[in-house]
Amino acid sequence: MEQITLPIGGMTCAACQHHVEVALREVPGVGSAEVNLLANKAMVTYDPAAVRLEALLGAVAEAGYEASLPAEDAGEAVSEDREPHLKLRAGLALAAAVVAMVVSMSLMGGGGASAGVARWFLLVLTVAVMGFVSPQTYSRAWSAARYGSTNMNTLVAIGTLAAFGYSLAATAFPGAFERVGLAPDVYFEAVVFILAFLLLGSVLDARARRRATDALRGFAGLRPETALLVRDGVEREVGLAEVLAGDLVTVRAGDRVPVDGVVIGGRSAVDQSLLTGESVPVMRSVGDEVIGGTINLDGPLTVRATNVGAAGVLAQMQRLLEQAQTSRAPMQRMADRASAVFVPVVLGLAAATFLVWMGVGGFGVRMLPRAVSAAVAVLVIACPCAMGLAVPAAVTVAIGRAAQRGTLIKGGEALERLARVDVIGLDKTGTLTVGEPRIVGVRFADGISEAEGQRFLEIAAGLEARVNHPLARAVVRYVGGSVDIDDVAVEPGMGVSGSVGGLRVVLGNDAMLAEAGVRVAEPGARATLVHLAVDGKHVLTLQAEDVVRDSAALALGELRGLGVAVHMLTGDRVEAAASVAGELGIVGDAVHAGLLPAGKMEFIRAMQGAGHRVAMAGDGTNDAAALAQADAGFAIGSGTDLAREAGDIVLMSPSGSLALTAIPDAIRLARRAVRTMKQNLWWATIYNILGLPVAAGVLYPHFHVLLSPVLASAAMALSSTSVLVNSLRLRRFQ
């Protein structure tokens, strides 16, 4: 199965979103389809062998909407001019509405020739607004009707056409109204105001949507368009697409790094804040990795490109962020079910309102103006947009804000699960500690000569050279040289084995050697111990020490303040784990040492079985199973392997400079986002529950309050905007 994100045009409300999703899901070979109303995009999972992309576009078109293939720029998103000249048309409609209101006031004096002229003027003005300023309302309503669907445009179109038809009859045949005792009142100004407020709401919505998706566009803006390529000793400026893996590029002071790579010349401070959330620039020199999109601050660097184009960290972040913002949060399911039937229910309620008002007068014509006014008000005050945007708006802003702070949350479901976390398991090496241990000592078994000892050290380094683990890198650095090892096999969380010169060699912790049938008798020590056995005999032990992260104690205090119980899960020895735990105030049964990967996963399962929501934070391969099992998994690393991380949340800061306070920050943001979702859903529900009956006239018998279509349209225009504005408060999260 493959995924594609299609830009969708013509959607205005949650009903539109539902119709597009249904149309895409009905295409044979489509596994899933999720539509983001906020970003006007659909993320489709499909079988490329069974589905042609043209079939997806055709399905959307048959549903009455527009779809296109994605542009190369993943950051291209919502723009304020989603409809052509939106601001201009809104301004013209508002000006026309003011003119219509002034002319309509002249009609209050009674009839006469001047009144007839005023009505015809209003008729022409209204036709101009309907046909030239806001034609999309009617074309989209008609398009939806052709395919048997409804949306917000359906409500507005029916309401304004009903008011226009009544007003047209009163203008063309005033005498017929007067003969039955009705004043030939017109609602042209109401029609113009409804369309004007609809366009004004679209302008406000477009601006709010653009701000909600600023993070995605911000990542797109980090990518430079050109690079200084060095080939055959000649430096020339080329387009970014011409840079290949292995090429050399020069990055001048003040320029953005064009691609991911390794520094092979120069030394400079690099600002990574927009990608990783780090507030302090980091030094980069020969051998260090740099990420495309970061800013070189001090001196020139020569960089060998490693990941280019779609393989780069920035491109991966853009894709994952877009997918995350498009994903559906569980809380949205209720809103989706309501939105699917919302428009038909409102149409039925408007019809019932008209009939009830006519019934008040014995189905006589005297109540016709009020019946029309009330039915139109019911149609235009209803706003499925507010309910459809309630959850995705909060999800989009929250995930975007987290990404700006160097934390990538992979979707609305992960965000909701994270908000409910009350227990967290933290790996020790590379998570609570810096993850770059150093070898502080070596102890050889009795009878080992100096030459033999050096040979055994080189064997240990040869084994560890095949392992991507902080402890393995420490061994390689300590020894310096190594020998080639055959038949290397890695046991995650335990060690590595192989053969050299026909001898079986095993390097790892106590459990690894015990499994190989080798008994190691070492006194308790605070250091992490790595043992080497050759041909079934223990020959040496390496002692490694790591440094606790500066931010660890503060982060654990913040987690406890949030009501989250902290546990340390490590495969290290009890003595080494107790040393770090004591320094951080983790005591008693909250310290779990000597755990294999399966043991970490079992701990999480046990806590979940006891009713807890469990998070896990780890940086190694041996943590992958626990990260996947956890309700919310924090994957800690440099971000170079984003696409295959097992965690729900990726902390982008490079391992050595990681601030663990990003974990409680993410939990706080998730809880605030979920609170905002609930507020939005509550507002959207209460708005419609209260607004629809008031528009229908339930207050009129006792209070003589009847909502005019003009006020109803203003309320409708502001409803979805209020939901978006409330969600945008998450952008200020610190």
CSV table of C-alpha atoms in Angstrom, one decimal, residues 169-506:
chain,number,residue,atom,x,y,z
A,169,ALA,CA,-42.8,38.3,-6.2
A,170,ALA,CA,-43.5,41.3,-3.9
A,171,THR,CA,-41.6,43.6,-6.3
A,172,ALA,CA,-43.2,42.3,-9.5
A,173,PHE,CA,-46.8,42.0,-8.1
A,174,PRO,CA,-47.2,44.4,-5.1
A,175,GLY,CA,-50.9,44.6,-5.8
A,176,ALA,CA,-51.5,40.9,-5.3
A,177,PHE,CA,-49.9,41.2,-1.9
A,178,GLU,CA,-52.0,44.2,-0.9
A,179,ARG,CA,-55.3,42.5,-2.0
A,180,VAL,CA,-54.8,39.7,0.5
A,181,GLY,CA,-53.8,42.1,3.3
A,182,LEU,CA,-50.0,41.8,3.0
A,183,ALA,CA,-47.5,44.6,2.7
A,184,PRO,CA,-45.2,44.0,-0.3
A,185,ASP,CA,-42.1,43.8,2.0
A,186,VAL,CA,-38.9,42.6,0.5
A,187,TYR,CA,-35.8,40.8,1.9
A,188,PHE,CA,-33.3,41.9,-0.6
A,189,GLU,CA,-31.0,43.5,2.0
A,190,ALA,CA,-31.2,40.2,4.0
A,191,VAL,CA,-30.0,38.2,1.0
A,192,VAL,CA,-27.1,40.6,0.3
A,193,PHE,CA,-26.1,40.7,4.0
A,194,ILE,CA,-26.2,36.9,4.2
A,195,LEU,CA,-23.8,36.6,1.3
A,196,ALA,CA,-21.6,39.4,2.6
A,197,PHE,CA,-21.3,37.8,6.0
A,198,LEU,CA,-20.6,34.4,4.4
A,199,LEU,CA,-17.7,35.9,2.4
A,200,LEU,CA,-16.5,37.9,5.4
A,201,GLY,CA,-16.5,34.6,7.4
A,202,SER,CA,-14.5,32.9,4.6
A,203,VAL,CA,-11.9,35.7,4.8
A,204,LEU,CA,-11.6,35.3,8.5
A,205,ASP,CA,-11.5,31.5,8.2
A,206,ALA,CA,-8.8,31.6,5.5
A,207,ARG,CA,-6.6,33.8,7.7
A,208,ALA,CA,-7.1,31.6,10.7
A,209,ARG,CA,-6.5,28.4,8.7
A,210,ARG,CA,-3.3,29.9,7.3
A,211,ARG,CA,-2.1,30.7,10.8
A,212,ALA,CA,-3.0,27.2,11.9
A,213,THR,CA,-0.9,25.7,9.2
A,214,ASP,CA,2.0,28.1,9.6
A,215,ALA,CA,4.3,25.4,11.0
A,216,LEU,CA,4.0,23.3,7.8
A,217,ARG,CA,4.8,26.2,5.6
A,218,GLY,CA,7.5,27.3,7.9
A,219,PHE,CA,9.4,24.0,7.4
A,220,ALA,CA,9.0,24.4,3.6
A,221,GLY,CA,10.6,27.9,3.9
A,222,LEU,CA,13.7,26.4,5.6
A,223,ARG,CA,14.8,24.8,2.4
A,224,PRO,CA,17.2,26.9,0.3
A,225,GLU,CA,16.7,26.9,-3.4
A,226,THR,CA,20.4,26.6,-4.3
A,227,ALA,CA,23.7,25.2,-3.1
A,228,LEU,CA,27.4,25.9,-3.7
A,229,LEU,CA,28.5,22.7,-5.2
A,230,VAL,CA,32.2,21.8,-5.3
A,231,ARG,CA,33.2,19.4,-8.2
A,232,ASP,CA,36.8,19.0,-9.5
A,233,GLY,CA,37.9,21.8,-7.2
A,234,VAL,CA,35.5,24.3,-8.9
A,235,GLU,CA,32.7,25.9,-6.8
A,236,ARG,CA,29.5,26.8,-8.5
A,237,GLU,CA,25.9,27.6,-7.5
A,238,VAL,CA,23.4,25.0,-8.7
A,239,GLY,CA,19.8,24.2,-8.0
A,240,LEU,CA,19.2,22.0,-5.0
A,241,ALA,CA,17.9,19.1,-7.2
A,242,GLU,CA,21.4,18.8,-8.8
A,243,VAL,CA,23.1,17.9,-5.5
A,244,LEU,CA,23.6,14.2,-5.2
A,245,ALA,CA,24.6,12.0,-2.2
A,246,GLY,CA,28.4,12.1,-1.8
A,247,ASP,CA,28.8,15.6,-3.4
A,248,LEU,CA,30.7,18.3,-1.6
A,249,VAL,CA,29.0,21.6,-0.9
A,250,THR,CA,30.3,24.8,0.7
A,251,VAL,CA,28.1,26.6,3.3
A,252,ARG,CA,29.1,30.2,3.9
A,253,ALA,CA,28.5,32.0,7.2
A,254,GLY,CA,24.9,33.2,7.3
A,255,ASP,CA,23.6,30.7,4.8
A,256,ARG,CA,21.3,27.8,5.3
A,257,VAL,CA,22.7,24.3,5.1
A,258,PRO,CA,21.3,23.0,1.8
A,259,VAL,CA,21.3,19.2,2.6
A,260,ASP,CA,22.0,16.7,5.3
A,261,GLY,CA,25.6,15.8,5.5
A,262,VAL,CA,28.9,15.4,7.4
A,263,VAL,CA,31.3,18.2,8.0
A,264,ILE,CA,34.7,17.5,6.3
A,265,GLY,CA,36.2,21.0,6.6
A,266,GLY,CA,35.8,24.0,8.9
A,267,ARG,CA,34.3,24.7,12.3
A,268,SER,CA,31.2,26.9,13.0
A,269,ALA,CA,28.2,27.3,15.3
A,270,VAL,CA,25.0,26.1,13.7
A,271,ASP,CA,21.5,27.4,14.6
A,272,GLN,CA,19.1,24.4,14.7
A,273,SER,CA,16.3,26.1,16.7
A,274,LEU,CA,13.6,25.9,14.0
A,275,LEU,CA,14.2,22.2,13.4
A,276,THR,CA,15.0,20.9,16.9
A,277,GLY,CA,13.8,23.6,19.3
A,278,GLU,CA,17.3,24.1,20.7
A,279,SER,CA,17.7,27.7,21.7
A,280,VAL,CA,21.5,27.7,21.8
A,281,PRO,CA,23.5,27.2,18.6
A,282,VAL,CA,25.7,24.0,18.5
A,283,MET,CA,29.3,23.8,17.4
A,284,ARG,CA,29.9,21.7,14.3
A,285,SER,CA,33.4,20.6,13.2
A,286,VAL,CA,35.0,17.8,11.1
A,287,GLY,CA,33.1,14.5,11.6
A,288,ASP,CA,29.9,16.1,12.9
A,289,GLU,CA,26.5,15.8,11.2
A,290,VAL,CA,24.5,18.8,10.0
A,291,ILE,CA,20.9,19.0,9.0
A,292,GLY,CA,19.5,20.7,5.9
A,293,GLY,CA,17.6,23.9,6.7
A,294,THR,CA,19.7,24.9,9.7
A,295,ILE,CA,21.7,28.1,9.6
A,296,ASN,CA,25.5,28.3,9.6
A,297,LEU,CA,26.4,31.2,11.9
A,298,ASP,CA,30.2,31.8,12.1
A,299,GLY,CA,32.6,30.4,9.5
A,300,PRO,CA,32.5,28.5,6.2
A,301,LEU,CA,31.9,24.7,6.3
A,302,THR,CA,32.6,22.1,3.7
A,303,VAL,CA,29.9,19.4,3.9
A,304,ARG,CA,29.7,16.0,2.2
A,305,ALA,CA,26.0,15.4,1.3
A,306,THR,CA,24.5,12.2,2.8
A,307,ASN,CA,20.7,12.6,2.5
A,308,VAL,CA,19.3,14.6,-0.3
A,309,GLY,CA,15.8,15.4,-1.6
A,310,ALA,CA,13.0,13.3,-0.1
A,311,ALA,CA,15.5,11.4,2.1
A,312,GLY,CA,16.5,14.5,4.1
A,313,VAL,CA,15.4,15.1,7.6
A,314,LEU,CA,13.6,18.3,6.6
A,315,ALA,CA,11.6,16.5,3.9
A,316,GLN,CA,10.8,13.7,6.3
A,317,MET,CA,9.6,16.2,8.9
A,318,GLN,CA,7.4,17.9,6.3
A,319,ARG,CA,5.8,14.6,5.2
A,320,LEU,CA,5.3,13.3,8.7
A,321,LEU,CA,3.9,16.7,10.0
A,322,GLU,CA,1.5,16.8,7.1
A,323,GLN,CA,0.4,13.3,7.7
A,324,ALA,CA,0.0,14.0,11.4
A,325,GLN,CA,-2.1,17.1,10.9
A,326,THR,CA,-4.3,15.2,8.4
A,327,SER,CA,-4.8,12.2,10.8
A,328,ARG,CA,-8.1,11.8,12.6
A,329,ALA,CA,-8.3,12.1,16.4
A,330,PRO,CA,-10.7,9.8,18.2
A,331,MET,CA,-12.6,12.7,19.6
A,332,GLN,CA,-13.5,13.7,16.0
A,333,ARG,CA,-15.6,10.6,15.4
A,334,MET,CA,-18.6,12.0,17.3
A,335,ALA,CA,-18.4,15.2,15.3
A,336,ASP,CA,-18.1,13.2,12.1
A,337,ARG,CA,-21.3,11.3,12.8
A,338,ALA,CA,-23.2,14.5,13.6
A,339,SER,CA,-21.9,16.3,10.5
A,340,ALA,CA,-22.9,13.5,8.2
A,341,VAL,CA,-26.6,14.1,9.0
A,342,PHE,CA,-26.5,17.8,9.9
A,343,VAL,CA,-27.6,19.4,6.7
A,344,PRO,CA,-30.6,17.1,6.0
A,345,VAL,CA,-31.7,17.6,9.6
A,346,VAL,CA,-31.5,21.4,9.2
A,347,LEU,CA,-33.4,21.3,5.9
A,348,GLY,CA,-36.2,19.4,7.7
A,349,LEU,CA,-36.2,21.8,10.6
A,350,ALA,CA,-36.5,24.8,8.3
A,351,ALA,CA,-39.4,23.2,6.5
A,352,ALA,CA,-41.1,22.4,9.9
A,353,THR,CA,-40.5,26.0,11.0
A,354,PHE,CA,-42.2,27.3,7.9
A,355,LEU,CA,-45.2,25.0,8.4
A,356,VAL,CA,-45.6,25.8,12.1
A,357,TRP,CA,-45.5,29.6,11.5
A,358,MET,CA,-48.1,29.2,8.7
A,359,GLY,CA,-50.2,27.1,11.0
A,360,VAL,CA,-50.3,29.8,13.6
A,361,GLY,CA,-52.4,31.8,11.2
A,362,GLY,CA,-54.5,28.8,10.2
A,363,PHE,CA,-52.3,28.4,7.1
A,364,GLY,CA,-53.4,31.9,6.0
A,365,VAL,CA,-51.2,34.3,4.1
A,366,ARG,CA,-51.0,36.8,7.0
A,367,MET,CA,-48.1,34.7,8.5
A,368,LEU,CA,-46.3,34.2,5.3
A,369,PRO,CA,-43.6,37.0,5.8
A,370,ARG,CA,-42.7,35.7,9.3
A,371,ALA,CA,-42.8,32.1,8.1
A,372,VAL,CA,-40.4,32.9,5.3
A,373,SER,CA,-38.1,35.0,7.6
A,374,ALA,CA,-38.0,32.3,10.3
A,375,ALA,CA,-37.3,29.5,7.8
A,376,VAL,CA,-34.5,31.5,6.2
A,377,ALA,CA,-33.0,32.3,9.6
A,378,VAL,CA,-32.9,28.6,10.5
A,379,LEU,CA,-31.2,27.8,7.2
A,380,VAL,CA,-28.5,30.4,7.4
A,381,ILE,CA,-27.7,30.2,11.2
A,382,ALA,CA,-26.9,26.5,11.0
A,383,CYS,CA,-23.1,26.0,10.6
A,384,PRO,CA,-21.7,22.5,10.2
A,385,CYS,CA,-18.2,24.1,9.8
A,386,ALA,CA,-17.8,24.9,13.5
A,387,MET,CA,-18.4,21.2,14.4
A,388,GLY,CA,-16.2,20.0,11.6
A,389,LEU,CA,-13.3,22.2,12.5
A,390,ALA,CA,-13.6,21.8,16.3
A,391,VAL,CA,-11.1,18.9,16.6
A,392,PRO,CA,-8.9,19.2,13.5
A,393,ALA,CA,-8.2,22.9,14.2
A,394,ALA,CA,-6.8,22.1,17.6
A,395,VAL,CA,-4.9,19.1,16.4
A,396,THR,CA,-3.3,21.0,13.6
A,397,VAL,CA,-2.2,23.9,15.7
A,398,ALA,CA,-1.0,21.8,18.6
A,399,ILE,CA,1.1,19.4,16.3
A,400,GLY,CA,2.5,22.4,14.5
A,401,ARG,CA,3.5,24.2,17.7
A,402,ALA,CA,5.1,21.0,19.0
A,403,ALA,CA,7.1,20.7,15.8
A,404,GLN,CA,8.3,24.3,16.1
A,405,ARG,CA,9.7,23.3,19.5
A,406,GLY,CA,11.5,20.2,18.2
A,407,THR,CA,8.9,17.6,19.1
A,408,LEU,CA,7.1,15.7,16.3
A,409,ILE,CA,3.8,14.2,17.4
A,410,LYS,CA,2.5,11.7,14.9
A,411,GLY,CA,-1.2,12.5,14.7
A,412,GLY,CA,-4.3,13.4,16.6
A,413,GLU,CA,-4.7,9.9,18.1
A,414,ALA,CA,-1.2,10.1,19.6
A,415,LEU,CA,-2.0,13.6,20.9
A,416,GLU,CA,-5.1,12.3,22.7
A,417,ARG,CA,-3.3,9.3,24.2
A,418,LEU,CA,-0.4,11.4,25.4
A,419,ALA,CA,-2.9,13.7,27.2
A,420,ARG,CA,-4.1,10.8,29.3
A,421,VAL,CA,-0.6,9.4,30.4
A,422,ASP,CA,-0.2,8.9,34.1
A,423,VAL,CA,2.9,6.6,34.1
A,424,ILE,CA,6.1,6.9,32.1
A,425,GLY,CA,9.0,4.4,31.7
A,426,LEU,CA,12.4,6.0,30.9
A,427,ASP,CA,15.3,4.1,29.4
A,428,LYS,CA,18.6,4.9,31.2
A,429,THR,CA,21.5,5.0,28.6
A,430,GLY,CA,20.9,7.7,26.1
A,431,THR,CA,17.7,9.0,27.7
A,432,LEU,CA,18.3,9.8,31.3
A,433,THR,CA,22.0,9.9,30.6
A,434,VAL,CA,23.8,11.7,27.8
A,435,GLY,CA,24.2,8.4,26.0
A,436,GLU,CA,27.9,8.8,25.2
A,437,PRO,CA,29.6,6.7,27.9
A,438,ARG,CA,33.3,6.5,28.2
A,439,ILE,CA,35.5,3.5,29.1
A,440,VAL,CA,37.1,4.3,32.5
A,441,GLY,CA,38.9,1.0,33.0
A,442,VAL,CA,39.6,-2.5,31.8
A,443,ARG,CA,40.3,-5.6,33.9
A,444,PHE,CA,41.8,-8.7,32.4
A,445,ALA,CA,41.3,-12.3,33.6
A,446,ASP,CA,44.2,-13.9,35.4
A,447,GLY,CA,47.1,-15.1,33.2
A,448,ILE,CA,46.4,-12.7,30.3
A,449,SER,CA,49.6,-11.2,28.9
A,450,GLU,CA,49.9,-7.7,27.6
A,451,ALA,CA,50.0,-8.8,24.0
A,452,GLU,CA,47.0,-11.1,24.5
A,453,GLY,CA,45.1,-8.3,26.2
A,454,GLN,CA,45.7,-6.0,23.3
A,455,ARG,CA,44.5,-8.7,20.9
A,456,PHE,CA,41.3,-9.2,23.0
A,457,LEU,CA,40.6,-5.5,23.1
A,458,GLU,CA,40.8,-5.4,19.3
A,459,ILE,CA,38.4,-8.3,19.1
A,460,ALA,CA,36.0,-6.4,21.4
A,461,ALA,CA,36.3,-3.3,19.2
A,462,GLY,CA,35.7,-5.4,16.1
A,463,LEU,CA,32.5,-6.8,17.5
A,464,GLU,CA,31.2,-3.4,18.6
A,465,ALA,CA,32.1,-1.8,15.3
A,466,ARG,CA,29.1,-3.7,13.9
A,467,VAL,CA,26.7,-2.3,16.5
A,468,ASN,CA,25.1,1.2,16.5
A,469,HIS,CA,24.9,1.8,20.2
A,470,PRO,CA,26.4,4.5,22.5
A,471,LEU,CA,28.3,1.8,24.5
A,472,ALA,CA,29.6,0.2,21.4
A,473,ARG,CA,30.9,3.5,20.1
A,474,ALA,CA,32.6,4.0,23.5
A,475,VAL,CA,34.5,0.7,23.2
A,476,VAL,CA,35.6,1.5,19.6
A,477,ARG,CA,36.9,4.9,20.7
A,478,TYR,CA,38.7,3.5,23.7
A,479,VAL,CA,40.5,0.7,21.8
A,480,GLY,CA,41.4,2.6,18.6
A,481,GLY,CA,42.1,-0.4,16.4
A,482,SER,CA,40.0,-3.5,15.6
A,483,VAL,CA,40.1,-6.9,13.8
A,484,ASP,CA,37.5,-8.3,11.4
A,485,ILE,CA,34.9,-10.5,12.9
A,486,ASP,CA,32.9,-13.2,11.0
A,487,ASP,CA,29.3,-14.4,11.6
A,488,VAL,CA,28.4,-11.3,13.7
A,489,ALA,CA,25.0,-11.6,15.5
A,490,VAL,CA,23.5,-8.9,17.6
A,491,GLU,CA,21.3,-9.6,20.6
A,492,PRO,CA,19.4,-6.4,21.3
A,493,GLY,CA,19.7,-5.3,24.9
A,494,MET,CA,22.4,-8.0,25.6
A,495,GLY,CA,25.4,-7.8,23.4
A,496,VAL,CA,27.0,-9.2,20.2
A,497,SER,CA,28.7,-12.5,19.2
A,498,GLY,CA,30.8,-13.7,16.3
A,499,SER,CA,33.9,-15.8,15.3
A,500,VAL,CA,37.5,-15.0,14.6
A,501,GLY,CA,40.3,-17.4,13.7
A,502,GLY,CA,37.9,-20.3,14.3
A,503,LEU,CA,37.2,-19.1,17.9
A,504,ARG,CA,33.7,-18.2,19.2
A,505,VAL,CA,33.7,-14.7,20.8
A,506,VAL,CA,30.9,-13.2,22.9
